[in-house]
Amino acid sequence: MPLHELAGQTPPHDSLVNVPRLISAYYQSEPLVEDPSQRITFGTSGHRGSSLTGSFNEAHIAAVSAALVEYRRSQGIDGPILVGFDTHALAWPAFMTCVEVLSAAGVPFHYQHDNAPTPTPVISQAIIAANRRGGARCDGIILTPSHNPPGDGGFKYNPPHGGPADTGATGWIERRANELLADWQAISRKPFDRAIKGDAAHGVDFIRPYVEALDTVVDMQAIARAGVSIGVDPMGGAGLPYWEPIAEHYGLDLTIVNRQVEPDFRFIPLDHDGKIRMDCSSPYAMADLLKIKDRFDVAFGNDTDADRHGIVSPEGGLVNPNHFLSVAIDYLFGQRPDWRDDLKVGKTIVSSSMIDRVAGGLGREVFETPVGIKWFQPGLTDGWLGFGGEESAGATFLARNGEVWNTDKDGLTMGLLAAEILAVTGEDVWARFNRLIDSFGQPFYARRDASLSDEQKARFKALDPDSLAIDTLAGESVTGIRTRAPGNDAPIGGLKVETANGWFAARPSGTEPIYKIYAESFRDPGHLEEIFAQAEQVVGDALNG
């Protein structure tokens, strides 16, 4: 896909979403239930859509909230549900609809008492902390489409383990919600002004408990003692209300470089394709922070629900997410004396093989899964997985004492971990990754997208490794062809082809009509291009029959 001519620049006015029209469509437009694109569909991170395309409207949120009420009752979940939302324009209307349904059903819910937004990792950590204390089990909802464009909305469900719901739960909720969608106006609701003041509603403070618990997972005192200067760009998202309390509580030299919050996100530079996307792993969306990177020892950004991280080094600029995962693993497994000696390293099927090499050097086993942070939850909860991360700049890790911290992506702690690494070792992430290169080689990694029809998407699921005519890849013998993840034998929804010094993987997007090809070489950029060329041919032949 060619780079947009305005990538990295301030959005022109005609690229901004019309917020009044967006909100009006949420309430005025009704989905066509016979149209698959306007039904409720849970991808890797919940249901996402836009009111302007009939895929995220009042009807959807009423139906999915009512379905969730039924699901949690069927599972014996009778404690409060913790509800958070981000700063997308559709998040507040969706919050209102959601609590109207919860209140009418008599389901107790907790929300941030001052109506400030709440990051995904905060809800995850709060669920775990509450259920650790015992009593009736609680779970959570986060109304967010993550880093998606300003016109999108999202609904995520996190059950009592704190992480994203598995396919069993989301499949049940999705089916029931679509049944309710046909007659959504019959769903019982209590008007918002009564619901938010009713017996079911409980305004709480999510900020202070999360801030005070941070020292259990990151060495905050080390950061403060070292006087590390930190720059933070919340990118107009839910992390903004958290950074000032964090800095004050721990005495950090921390500057919030951007305090703007606008529902059209007019202050976010355009991404590679000319869209506004609050993607902290994109050098284009992060262009403003990169311009001032030399003012800080370390800087980082978070996406709109603060579950992703983008680490900026004064020398190296925006650090590739795969590179930071490798550095984080190398550091954590050497600097957490209370962690078990047999803890595994979690990575997704499309994350860099540098992680495998680093884990091998540490004598640790790699647990490789399909795409999605949800696959790491059982290992984190049960204490046999120390770290779980994915190439899209999302990760989480155990507390310093080896207990579970949270089971969803946590961009706040990942940013602070970059500061801890600098404080403790005297080297920033960029310098430490270059030391890993000296030990394990230089990886060359990229991702490319291509259009995908519904028919081709179905063929992805039916791919058979034995039917693929590929014995060599970019001049090297193929050592493995996978359609299932080696860590848990779960289907990856595509395929991965491996050699000694390279690999590619292809899988359809869960939210867009495209498929993604990921590739990596440990030889040189030319070898990476050879891998891509052959990958595009192999995948194209398979999808076209």
PDB file of N, CA, C and O in Angstrom, residues 122 213 248:
ATOM      1  N   VAL A 122      -6.742  -1.004  33.382  1.00  0.00           N
ATOM      2  CA  VAL A 122      -7.217  -0.667  34.717  1.00  0.00           C
ATOM      3  C   VAL A 122      -8.412  -1.535  35.083  1.00  0.00           C
ATOM      4  O   VAL A 122      -8.522  -2.041  36.203  1.00  0.00           O
ATOM      5  N   ALA A 213      -0.991   0.586  43.230  1.00  0.00           N
ATOM      6  CA  ALA A 213      -0.536  -0.800  43.036  1.00  0.00           C
ATOM      7  C   ALA A 213       0.593  -0.925  42.020  1.00  0.00           C
ATOM      8  O   ALA A 213       1.197  -1.988  41.891  1.00  0.00           O
ATOM      9  N   GLU A 248       2.829  12.273  40.611  1.00  0.00           N
ATOM     10  CA  GLU A 248       2.792  12.850  41.957  1.00  0.00           C
ATOM     11  C   GLU A 248       3.018  11.791  43.030  1.00  0.00           C
ATOM     12  O   GLU A 248       3.763  12.012  43.993  1.00  0.00           O
TER      13      GLU A 248
END
